[in-house]
XYZ file of C-alpha atoms in Angstrom:
753
model
C 49.214 75.235 86.626
C 49.750 76.181 90.269
C 52.863 78.127 89.346
C 50.864 80.167 86.805
C 48.229 80.946 89.459
C 50.931 82.102 91.862
C 52.397 84.452 89.269
C 48.915 85.765 88.521
C 48.260 86.525 92.218
C 51.637 88.208 92.485
C 51.000 90.328 89.384
C 47.555 91.334 90.675
C 49.125 92.436 93.970
C 51.630 94.629 92.067
C 48.804 96.203 90.038
C 46.783 96.840 93.219
C 49.801 98.535 94.774
C 50.113 100.955 91.846
C 46.384 101.648 91.449
C 45.224 102.042 95.069
C 44.703 105.729 95.733
C 44.508 105.270 99.507
C 47.602 104.097 101.428
C 47.364 100.416 102.355
C 47.616 99.909 106.117
C 50.738 98.124 107.306
C 48.527 95.954 109.485
C 46.749 94.558 106.382
C 48.811 91.352 106.339
C 46.463 89.644 103.908
C 47.426 92.268 101.289
C 51.174 92.375 101.969
C 51.562 88.606 102.223
C 50.622 88.302 98.556
C 54.136 89.557 97.721
C 56.050 86.828 99.532
C 53.852 84.038 100.885
C 53.587 80.586 99.258
C 55.081 81.854 96.058
C 57.257 79.892 93.657
C 58.317 82.895 91.596
C 61.996 83.015 90.602
C 64.103 86.154 90.696
C 63.654 86.428 86.902
C 59.862 86.275 87.415
C 60.002 89.098 89.956
C 61.949 91.308 87.510
C 59.420 90.558 84.752
C 56.304 90.961 86.949
C 57.437 94.221 88.599
C 58.212 96.596 85.693
C 60.420 99.652 86.232
C 57.663 102.067 85.185
C 55.349 100.714 87.905
C 57.992 100.972 90.655
C 58.552 104.608 89.679
C 54.784 105.218 89.532
C 54.334 103.906 93.108
C 57.323 105.979 94.223
C 55.857 109.185 92.781
C 52.114 108.678 93.281
C 51.775 106.356 96.292
C 54.977 106.899 98.265
C 53.461 105.565 101.485
C 52.669 102.243 99.770
C 56.269 101.867 98.558
C 57.586 102.799 102.028
C 55.327 100.212 103.674
C 56.262 97.524 101.133
C 59.980 98.035 101.883
C 59.367 98.171 105.613
C 57.234 95.000 105.626
C 59.749 93.082 103.464
C 62.609 94.032 105.809
C 60.451 93.167 108.814
C 59.875 89.678 107.361
C 63.599 89.158 106.838
C 64.335 90.279 110.419
C 61.638 87.957 111.845
C 62.917 85.011 109.789
C 66.523 85.664 110.835
C 65.460 85.873 114.505
C 63.595 82.564 114.356
C 66.398 80.749 112.481
C 64.393 80.185 109.301
C 63.335 76.699 110.369
C 60.329 75.953 108.160
C 60.312 75.588 104.393
C 57.606 78.266 104.244
C 59.818 80.750 106.081
C 62.714 80.027 103.748
C 60.527 80.672 100.722
C 59.359 83.944 102.313
C 62.996 84.995 102.826
C 63.863 84.283 99.188
C 60.793 86.158 97.922
C 61.480 89.210 100.109
C 65.122 89.090 99.003
C 64.164 89.086 95.320
C 61.612 91.863 95.745
C 64.054 94.153 97.595
C 66.763 93.429 94.992
C 64.291 94.656 92.368
C 63.131 97.771 94.241
C 66.268 99.161 95.914
C 67.902 100.676 92.771
C 64.760 102.797 92.265
C 65.020 104.020 95.863
C 68.674 105.013 95.271
C 68.064 106.827 91.989
C 65.780 109.390 93.669
C 67.693 111.806 95.921
C 64.583 112.402 98.081
C 64.272 108.677 98.809
C 67.939 107.925 99.481
C 67.616 108.764 103.153
C 64.487 106.620 103.580
C 66.331 103.465 104.646
C 68.345 105.491 107.160
C 65.272 106.905 108.900
C 64.560 105.474 112.341
C 60.773 105.805 112.113
C 59.484 102.695 110.309
C 58.100 103.689 106.924
C 59.755 107.121 107.066
C 56.947 108.964 108.800
C 54.210 106.590 107.713
C 52.433 105.034 110.683
C 52.852 101.311 110.180
C 51.042 99.629 113.041
C 51.937 99.020 116.659
C 55.627 99.077 117.459
C 57.221 96.362 119.523
C 59.097 97.389 122.589
C 62.300 95.925 121.175
C 65.623 97.768 121.026
C 65.653 97.331 117.241
C 62.823 99.865 116.910
C 65.385 102.655 117.075
C 67.471 101.097 114.306
C 67.307 102.631 110.824
C 65.745 100.288 108.268
C 69.108 99.959 106.430
C 70.845 98.650 109.558
C 68.042 96.168 110.294
C 68.203 94.922 106.702
C 72.012 94.517 106.653
C 72.078 92.714 110.017
C 69.249 90.404 108.904
C 71.148 89.509 105.701
C 74.293 88.799 107.762
C 72.308 86.551 110.140
C 70.594 84.741 107.281
C 73.955 83.986 105.617
C 74.799 81.734 108.596
C 71.417 80.083 109.060
C 71.844 76.321 109.742
C 70.121 74.166 107.083
C 69.367 77.262 104.972
C 72.750 78.753 104.051
C 75.104 76.761 106.301
C 75.682 73.133 107.157
C 73.987 72.375 110.486
C 76.341 71.159 113.195
C 73.633 69.454 115.291
C 71.881 66.141 114.864
C 68.496 66.433 113.232
C 65.377 66.339 115.353
C 62.549 68.668 116.402
C 64.285 69.789 119.609
C 67.770 70.180 118.234
C 67.332 73.283 116.055
C 70.041 75.842 116.741
C 69.234 79.275 118.116
C 70.480 81.840 115.575
C 71.214 84.341 118.363
C 73.500 82.009 120.287
C 75.419 80.268 117.509
C 79.045 81.162 116.897
C 79.035 81.816 113.159
C 82.827 81.279 113.028
C 81.967 77.563 113.239
C 79.770 77.903 110.136
C 82.355 79.355 107.722
C 81.455 78.154 104.233
C 84.799 76.794 103.059
C 88.186 75.692 104.402
C 91.118 78.052 103.907
C 92.235 81.128 105.861
C 91.560 80.564 109.572
C 89.285 77.553 109.027
C 90.305 73.929 108.524
C 87.109 71.931 107.841
C 85.573 71.948 104.397
C 81.780 71.455 104.725
C 80.220 69.152 102.105
C 79.041 70.944 98.962
C 75.321 71.691 99.087
C 73.943 73.301 95.956
C 70.765 74.521 97.732
C 72.870 76.373 100.300
C 74.973 77.835 97.471
C 71.845 79.059 95.656
C 70.396 80.627 98.835
C 73.701 82.333 99.675
C 73.922 83.658 96.113
C 70.457 85.247 96.314
C 71.228 86.906 99.659
C 74.597 88.161 98.381
C 72.827 89.611 95.326
C 70.582 91.604 97.670
C 73.592 92.639 99.763
C 75.419 93.829 96.629
C 72.312 95.816 95.652
C 72.249 97.424 99.132
C 75.902 98.446 98.767
C 75.348 99.911 95.271
C 74.119 103.351 96.373
C 77.518 104.684 95.166
C 76.356 104.145 91.550
C 73.721 106.838 91.946
C 76.066 109.591 93.135
C 78.251 111.575 90.697
C 81.996 110.792 90.893
C 83.775 112.777 93.586
C 87.104 111.987 95.185
C 86.262 114.095 98.221
C 86.487 112.319 101.551
C 82.834 112.870 102.298
C 81.872 110.341 99.599
C 81.544 107.604 102.205
C 79.133 104.762 101.426
C 77.014 104.443 104.616
C 75.897 100.919 103.664
C 79.494 99.671 103.315
C 80.566 101.539 106.481
C 77.868 99.951 108.621
C 78.143 96.453 107.164
C 81.925 96.391 107.737
C 81.730 97.854 111.268
C 81.779 96.172 114.693
C 77.955 96.382 114.665
C 77.987 93.352 112.346
C 78.820 90.389 114.601
C 79.302 88.180 111.536
C 81.927 90.427 109.894
C 84.879 88.063 110.479
C 83.211 84.744 109.482
C 81.612 86.419 106.471
C 84.900 87.952 105.257
C 86.567 84.558 105.748
C 83.734 82.677 104.010
C 83.800 84.987 100.974
C 87.591 84.861 100.700
C 87.846 81.089 101.122
C 85.015 80.361 98.679
C 86.808 82.440 96.018
C 90.339 81.126 96.625
C 89.318 77.455 96.961
C 87.239 77.428 93.775
C 88.539 75.225 90.982
C 86.430 75.635 87.827
C 88.183 72.788 86.020
C 87.447 70.377 88.896
C 88.637 66.860 88.162
C 89.421 67.824 84.587
C 86.582 65.792 83.056
C 86.106 67.246 79.548
C 82.845 69.113 79.003
C 81.779 68.572 82.643
C 80.472 72.169 82.744
C 78.035 71.340 79.940
C 76.630 68.336 81.817
C 76.274 69.806 85.323
C 75.238 73.244 86.535
C 78.011 74.770 88.619
C 76.161 76.557 91.427
C 79.463 77.295 93.107
C 80.521 79.522 90.195
C 77.521 81.826 90.731
C 78.372 82.015 94.430
C 82.071 82.705 93.752
C 81.117 85.479 91.337
C 78.887 87.200 93.904
C 81.480 86.628 96.653
C 84.303 88.294 94.724
C 82.035 91.252 93.871
C 81.025 91.702 97.525
C 84.702 91.558 98.558
C 85.889 94.241 96.149
C 82.978 96.555 97.075
C 83.517 96.205 100.835
C 87.248 96.862 100.335
C 86.598 100.134 98.459
C 89.522 102.292 99.588
C 87.530 105.536 99.412
C 85.199 104.133 102.047
C 88.119 103.223 104.293
C 89.648 106.718 104.305
C 87.351 108.124 106.975
C 84.547 107.082 109.251
C 84.473 103.952 111.384
C 87.152 101.338 110.837
C 86.383 99.012 107.950
C 86.776 95.517 109.462
C 87.092 93.863 106.035
C 90.113 96.082 105.228
C 91.460 95.425 108.732
C 91.143 91.623 108.407
C 92.696 91.609 104.956
C 95.667 93.714 106.085
C 96.385 91.393 109.039
C 96.660 88.072 107.148
C 100.281 87.025 107.669
C 100.713 83.238 108.020
C 102.717 81.705 105.155
C 100.120 78.970 104.537
C 97.306 81.564 104.355
C 99.236 83.811 101.957
C 100.096 80.755 99.836
C 96.435 79.603 99.780
C 95.293 83.066 98.607
C 98.003 83.493 95.957
C 97.578 79.969 94.563
C 93.792 80.367 94.476
C 93.870 83.745 92.712
C 96.600 82.584 90.288
C 94.604 79.415 89.446
C 91.540 81.494 88.562
C 93.536 84.175 86.716
C 95.168 81.469 84.582
C 91.825 79.810 83.790
C 91.308 81.646 80.436
C 94.740 80.350 79.357
C 93.939 76.682 80.024
C 94.313 74.838 76.733
C 93.051 71.376 75.979
C 93.105 69.253 72.866
C 89.300 69.223 72.806
C 87.883 72.643 71.850
C 85.766 74.368 74.560
C 86.068 71.313 76.805
C 87.397 73.213 79.857
C 85.186 75.644 81.756
C 86.095 79.316 81.301
C 85.266 81.741 84.100
C 83.966 85.226 83.278
C 84.924 87.200 86.386
C 88.615 87.873 85.596
C 88.213 91.669 85.938
C 86.892 91.320 89.503
C 89.828 88.989 90.277
C 92.313 91.621 89.092
C 90.660 94.231 91.344
C 90.774 91.796 94.301
C 94.457 91.017 93.631
C 95.125 94.772 93.508
C 93.345 95.289 96.859
C 95.451 92.542 98.450
C 98.722 94.046 97.220
C 97.592 97.545 98.213
C 96.316 96.771 101.731
C 98.610 93.901 102.760
C 102.337 94.516 102.200
C 103.155 91.042 103.571
C 101.102 89.581 100.724
C 102.879 91.808 98.175
C 106.323 90.687 99.389
C 105.154 87.067 99.525
C 104.063 87.327 95.870
C 107.420 88.809 94.877
C 109.726 86.506 96.799
C 109.019 83.455 94.637
C 108.549 82.752 90.937
C 104.807 82.514 91.654
C 104.627 86.178 90.653
C 105.035 84.956 87.051
C 101.796 82.952 87.454
C 100.120 86.329 87.906
C 102.174 88.200 85.280
C 101.418 85.876 82.333
C 97.583 85.997 82.633
C 97.738 89.792 83.036
C 99.849 90.105 79.873
C 97.462 87.700 78.127
C 94.495 89.921 79.126
C 96.300 93.074 77.947
C 97.089 91.481 74.586
C 93.558 90.138 74.215
C 91.833 93.433 75.090
C 94.081 96.028 73.426
C 91.917 96.612 70.319
C 88.563 96.441 72.151
C 87.374 99.879 73.277
C 84.837 98.361 75.657
C 87.698 96.807 77.663
C 89.844 99.886 78.209
C 89.237 99.578 81.981
C 90.700 96.062 81.964
C 93.808 97.469 80.233
C 94.189 100.087 82.970
C 93.839 97.712 85.930
C 96.341 95.272 84.389
C 98.870 98.064 83.846
C 98.289 99.478 87.357
C 99.034 96.069 88.915
C 102.257 95.753 86.914
C 103.237 99.323 87.902
C 102.726 98.414 91.571
C 104.798 95.203 91.232
C 107.553 96.912 89.218
C 108.291 99.226 92.146
C 109.927 96.241 93.927
C 113.383 94.946 92.923
C 112.345 91.283 93.126
C 109.872 91.723 90.284
C 112.621 92.829 87.885
C 114.843 89.925 89.007
C 112.042 87.353 88.499
C 111.506 88.527 84.908
C 114.825 86.898 83.923
C 113.257 83.452 84.187
C 112.969 81.837 80.715
C 109.489 81.937 79.196
C 108.598 78.386 78.205
C 104.773 78.481 78.154
C 103.065 78.715 74.813
C 100.018 80.820 75.532
C 98.007 81.897 72.439
C 99.014 85.575 72.163
C 99.148 87.900 69.189
C 102.960 88.254 69.194
C 105.814 86.770 67.151
C 107.276 83.460 68.289
C 110.447 84.087 70.318
C 112.914 82.376 72.611
C 113.666 84.401 75.688
C 112.580 85.448 79.154
C 109.435 86.833 80.776
C 111.033 90.296 80.364
C 111.004 89.781 76.578
C 107.345 88.784 76.749
C 106.482 91.931 78.740
C 108.308 94.209 76.247
C 106.705 92.524 73.209
C 103.186 92.908 74.665
C 103.816 96.551 75.687
C 105.176 97.329 72.209
C 102.034 95.830 70.679
C 99.752 97.913 72.940
C 101.579 101.125 72.007
C 101.993 100.465 68.281
C 98.722 98.675 67.495
C 96.271 99.654 70.234
C 93.488 102.220 69.903
C 93.572 105.957 70.635
C 92.106 105.686 74.150
C 95.179 103.773 75.372
C 97.521 106.761 74.921
C 97.196 107.859 78.588
C 98.768 104.488 79.493
C 102.000 105.033 77.523
C 103.672 106.765 80.488
C 102.745 103.876 82.792
C 103.907 101.196 80.349
C 107.310 102.829 79.886
C 107.640 103.522 83.635
C 107.230 99.768 84.279
C 110.027 99.005 81.773
C 112.247 101.694 83.381
C 111.632 100.227 86.853
C 112.667 96.701 85.839
C 115.446 97.646 83.369
C 118.396 97.674 85.858
C 117.765 93.960 86.543
C 117.276 92.590 82.999
C 120.201 90.267 82.303
C 119.743 89.337 78.620
C 117.085 90.759 76.317
C 116.354 88.872 73.096
C 117.100 90.539 69.748
C 113.361 90.801 69.091
C 112.665 92.693 72.357
C 115.733 94.932 71.818
C 114.472 95.872 68.345
C 111.009 96.649 69.739
C 112.505 99.081 72.271
C 114.483 100.806 69.500
C 111.356 100.970 67.358
C 109.484 102.737 70.178
C 112.328 105.234 70.582
C 112.343 105.855 66.830
C 108.569 106.451 66.823
C 108.557 108.733 69.878
C 111.594 110.779 68.790
C 110.264 111.931 65.405
C 110.255 115.756 65.473
C 106.529 116.188 64.787
C 105.602 113.846 67.666
C 108.044 115.514 70.080
C 106.771 118.993 69.234
C 103.035 118.244 69.007
C 102.556 118.109 72.789
C 104.408 119.576 75.718
C 104.401 116.179 77.470
C 105.590 113.904 74.649
C 109.319 114.244 75.317
C 108.805 112.378 78.629
C 108.368 109.156 76.648
C 111.827 109.635 75.070
C 113.345 110.340 78.504
C 111.864 107.091 79.854
C 113.260 105.037 76.946
C 116.725 106.617 77.215
C 116.653 105.778 80.924
C 115.916 102.135 80.015
C 118.938 101.974 77.668
C 121.173 103.705 80.234
C 120.134 101.342 83.033
C 120.808 98.233 80.944
C 124.169 99.520 79.619
C 125.347 100.705 83.047
C 124.158 97.748 85.146
C 123.674 94.760 82.804
C 126.079 95.360 79.890
C 127.658 91.880 80.028
C 124.600 89.837 79.081
C 122.928 92.336 76.760
C 124.901 92.084 73.505
C 121.586 91.985 71.552
C 120.527 95.380 72.874
C 124.018 96.885 72.364
C 124.046 95.611 68.771
C 120.547 97.051 68.161
C 121.696 100.437 69.547
C 124.746 100.382 67.228
C 122.578 99.494 64.219
C 120.089 102.263 64.984
C 122.675 104.837 66.111
C 121.236 107.476 63.770
C 118.203 107.785 66.110
C 120.482 108.965 68.939
C 122.462 111.317 66.665
C 119.240 112.873 65.373
C 118.021 113.374 68.950
C 121.281 115.055 69.928
C 120.978 117.370 66.911
C 117.232 118.026 67.190
C 116.474 121.544 65.904
C 114.799 123.796 68.457
C 114.176 127.053 66.578
C 110.603 128.187 65.935
C 110.824 127.731 62.129
C 111.997 124.103 62.429
C 109.297 123.308 64.999
C 106.627 124.811 62.731
C 107.949 122.905 59.714
C 107.953 119.588 61.626
C 104.364 120.115 62.798
C 103.162 120.914 59.263
C 104.715 117.677 58.040
C 102.429 115.718 60.350
C 100.284 113.428 58.243
C 99.465 110.578 60.546
C 100.577 109.299 63.924
C 103.822 107.368 63.722
C 102.969 105.790 67.026
C 99.406 104.613 66.678
C 99.152 101.830 64.112
C 102.420 102.885 62.447
C 104.115 100.833 59.779
C 106.690 99.121 61.894
C 110.289 99.540 60.778
C 110.807 95.947 61.855
C 109.274 93.331 59.620
C 107.260 91.160 61.954
C 106.270 87.578 61.385
C 102.711 87.042 60.256
C 101.705 85.640 63.643
C 102.124 88.939 65.430
C 101.143 91.408 62.770
C 97.346 91.342 62.895
C 95.331 93.807 64.962
C 93.041 92.208 67.539
C 89.424 91.781 66.524
C 87.155 94.688 67.576
C 84.320 94.187 70.023
C 80.904 92.830 69.098
C 78.360 95.380 67.815
C 75.860 96.359 70.491
C 78.406 95.909 73.274
C 77.777 98.117 76.295
C 80.614 99.927 77.988
C 80.772 102.206 80.992
C 82.741 105.429 81.117
C 85.795 105.829 83.363
C 87.314 108.678 85.301
C 90.496 110.157 83.821
C 93.624 108.593 85.301
C 96.038 110.983 87.012
C 99.394 111.716 85.324
C 102.305 109.392 86.074
C 104.036 111.940 88.347
C 100.830 112.149 90.419
C 100.570 108.388 91.000
C 104.250 107.575 91.556
C 106.965 108.676 93.932
C 110.636 108.507 92.981
C 112.874 106.325 95.125
C 116.642 106.038 94.820
C 118.164 102.582 95.284
C 121.281 102.790 97.474
C 124.255 100.403 97.229
C 122.856 98.055 99.883
C 119.567 97.717 97.987
C 117.443 99.908 100.289
C 115.290 102.659 98.834
C 115.216 106.319 99.808
C 112.228 108.369 98.617
C 113.030 111.484 96.558
C 110.301 114.051 96.851
C 110.982 116.308 93.885
C 108.916 115.686 90.767
C 110.342 115.449 87.270
C 107.195 116.867 85.681
C 107.523 120.282 84.035
C 105.898 123.086 85.992
C 103.844 125.802 84.333
C 104.549 129.316 85.682
C 102.790 129.736 89.027
C 101.133 133.044 88.212
C 99.853 131.910 84.834
C 96.166 131.155 85.318
C 94.657 132.195 81.982
C 93.010 129.052 80.548
C 93.927 129.843 76.927
C 97.614 130.310 77.855
C 97.561 127.015 79.771
C 95.880 125.308 76.822
C 98.483 126.661 74.420
C 101.314 125.589 76.710
C 99.960 122.091 77.135
C 99.117 121.474 73.503
C 102.397 122.369 71.813
C 106.066 122.840 72.556
C 107.562 126.329 72.458
C 111.204 126.792 71.349
C 112.273 127.716 74.910
C 110.638 124.544 76.300
C 112.370 122.388 73.655
C 115.767 123.985 74.407
C 115.167 123.379 78.121
C 114.378 119.645 77.921
C 116.801 118.958 75.058
C 119.671 120.089 77.295
C 118.656 117.438 79.839
C 118.467 114.480 77.394
C 120.492 111.705 79.099
C 122.522 110.786 76.005
C 126.065 110.778 77.468
C 126.261 107.038 78.271
C 124.919 105.938 74.882
C 127.100 108.426 72.956
C 130.171 107.189 74.818
C 129.234 103.564 74.039
C 128.835 104.407 70.344
C 132.087 106.355 70.333
C 133.996 103.340 71.691
C 132.248 100.407 70.017
C 131.247 101.619 66.523
C 134.852 101.978 65.280
C 135.735 98.570 66.791
C 132.772 96.835 65.139
C 133.472 98.522 61.796
C 137.156 97.510 61.995
C 136.289 93.848 62.690
C 133.819 93.792 59.809
C 136.433 95.195 57.398
C 139.346 93.092 58.717
C 137.464 89.791 58.756
C 135.030 90.569 55.943
C 132.165 89.886 58.328
C 128.582 90.103 57.263
C 127.328 87.584 59.812
C 125.461 89.062 62.770
C 126.398 86.209 65.106
C 130.149 86.968 64.861
C 129.572 90.610 65.768
C 127.341 89.546 68.702
C 130.105 87.183 69.865
C 132.584 90.072 69.814
C 130.188 92.332 71.740
C 129.494 89.532 74.222
C 133.157 89.382 75.220
C 133.751 93.119 75.038
C 133.829 95.407 78.050
C 133.269 99.084 78.731
C 134.708 99.057 82.256
C 136.248 102.432 82.977
C 135.105 103.873 79.650
C 131.530 104.862 80.532
C 130.454 107.781 82.744
C 130.090 106.958 86.463
C 126.877 104.868 86.872
C 123.938 107.018 87.859
C 121.889 105.913 90.885
C 118.991 103.594 90.049
C 115.681 105.468 90.251
C 112.458 103.545 90.815
C 109.059 105.191 90.478
C 106.859 103.469 93.058
C 103.080 103.606 92.862
C 101.521 105.902 95.474
C 97.854 105.531 96.448
C 95.910 108.783 96.032
C 92.333 110.049 95.850
C 92.408 110.291 92.031
C 93.211 106.622 91.455
C 90.882 105.586 94.315
C 88.038 107.331 92.463
C 89.111 105.697 89.188
C 88.937 102.286 90.897
C 85.476 103.020 92.286
C 84.032 103.926 88.859
C 85.780 100.980 87.164
C 84.692 98.494 89.828
C 81.022 99.522 89.764
C 81.089 99.668 85.949
C 82.271 96.037 85.861
C 79.630 94.965 88.408
C 76.892 96.824 86.490
C 77.769 95.073 83.213
C 78.263 91.642 84.773
C 74.908 91.420 86.592
C 72.597 90.770 83.668
C 70.606 87.843 85.025
C 68.675 89.477 86.548
C 69.640 92.936 85.178
C 69.676 94.616 88.600
C 70.655 98.178 87.601
C 69.748 98.331 83.902
C 67.599 101.293 82.888
C 68.020 103.063 86.226
C 69.476 106.551 86.509
C 73.170 105.776 87.145
C 75.261 108.861 87.945
C 78.715 107.422 88.750
C 79.464 106.651 85.087
C 77.849 106.841 81.666
C 76.645 103.767 79.811
C 77.416 103.780 76.104
C 76.472 101.327 73.387
C 79.361 100.629 71.020
């Protein structure tokens, strides 16, 4: 009954706020205390009792009341942080103010006139709100006071941290004098002791982190812009030297994420019997980490301490702790047990991929640590699993991109290609044929599936997928027959005349695939009899490419013959086993998805490097992308050029097709294979493979070309893509309570599928 009364009082206070025509004085504590004193309302209650329409009504019709409400709520948080939050009443006040501000802030951000309110130094943005104290904090903008109070409250002994003093009335710790590095939430990087689990502390931390995430979400209400001025002032301040808790907070968030084990002791169905408060905390922690590490925010302005701390982690045991923790969580969806649904499945795998990306991007020691051991395969397999699982679901196109970007980044390093030769023994449930082979085979099979049976919106990724295969191809020692046939099938699909002529860019895909074949033949011929045999069997593809017509009449004829895309959902020339032939199930009706920025072209996000004989790389600065004439600015001419190939363009790129190595191989080996088949009456594939296995082309092939690797290069375009993707994920994942739903988001569009 008491709880109902409390909700009633709270609701009446909200109604009074919207209906009072005169501004309520800030000194009227009896009125303002109704919002946070002695209340047992949950965060869900606050969202239900404070409707969006009423927040907007107060904002438009009684702006001084909204300003005072925000100011008073922040003031309460600051006072509670200063006093150390010692009484139960104070703690309840903190939680209520936290929930109320989490509800209101998005409506402050959506209105351009209000966005500066929290950065004004006059309390209440020009509204007189009672006598000012003579404290230094009076000059602080409201946003800074709020962020510093949240940081203080996250290390409050007996509220959000384990107290280090013996209990007793005189032993309470002074929040101003404590060293919060002693109150880090979890053992791991830079901290050895693991405090006992306390679900109340976890719940309180989670609520404060939810408010912090809401504070940092102003970026959602600004249209996408990759200009440097798009700095997020909330992130900049929170990650600056002004925040004395920056280091312990970064460490706490990181350690809580990397130490989390959702399976626990492996007791079946344990997640159905006990609430896992740590999971909610881990989810908020990983979201705060990826937002504070936003690379656009670290381009200019004050130094971002979170980026700085991340980039400086270097001890082997710390790097191992982080990699093992992230790999454990990334592999969680793959955990199989004999009892259905008995193991807990985490839902924040997209945020984990973004965090892994940030680590590789900002900390090169971490990247090399990942690549120097087979542990990189513990990251590769769950990424490939995610790509396979999401390829037919349009609402998960962002997940496809981030997975491919990570693999592009890794493929720029030689060690990644070498590690792929490890045999693939796991049996993860993926929509591909059963095969015996290496992790390289697995990668090619998944990529083939994405290209041949994915949806239309994945086409911009084709360049990236093939670039990854090109980057690793010089190191692949023995492809399986299945993977070799998939590569030939892709070449066959991409080299049909209508596909080559239908867009000025399409021939790049053929160039990439020819580069793959050349790399394997030149550098790994000995172990790759399966690929050589597949090339011999499908030699007509290469002959047709060499004899591709390039006159206007032939181009026109080929384009008229276009009936349907050979590439998207084509009838495969290989007959696949039933296990791998089905398209993935589409997404649920009513699914929400957020729009994404266009990804830059492959030549904009990579830089060519040449691998010298000693294994070092030298960057090559020229681009292999075709250039349109410099003086040609007419949009319709540019459109025509980009949409279709002209005869002169076809002649130009056809002359550069790197077919010499393959033609020489065919010239030497085809007669030999045919002779053996006739002489021995062979029809058995295995005998021919045995012959090819012991054959050699030493001295018969052209001089090996230098290995070219296209390394990922960070740039403003991809940084903006990451910002929209990251906030889109956070928007969709925070549904309880729905913090940003039905507010005027500008960074992306929300669509219902």
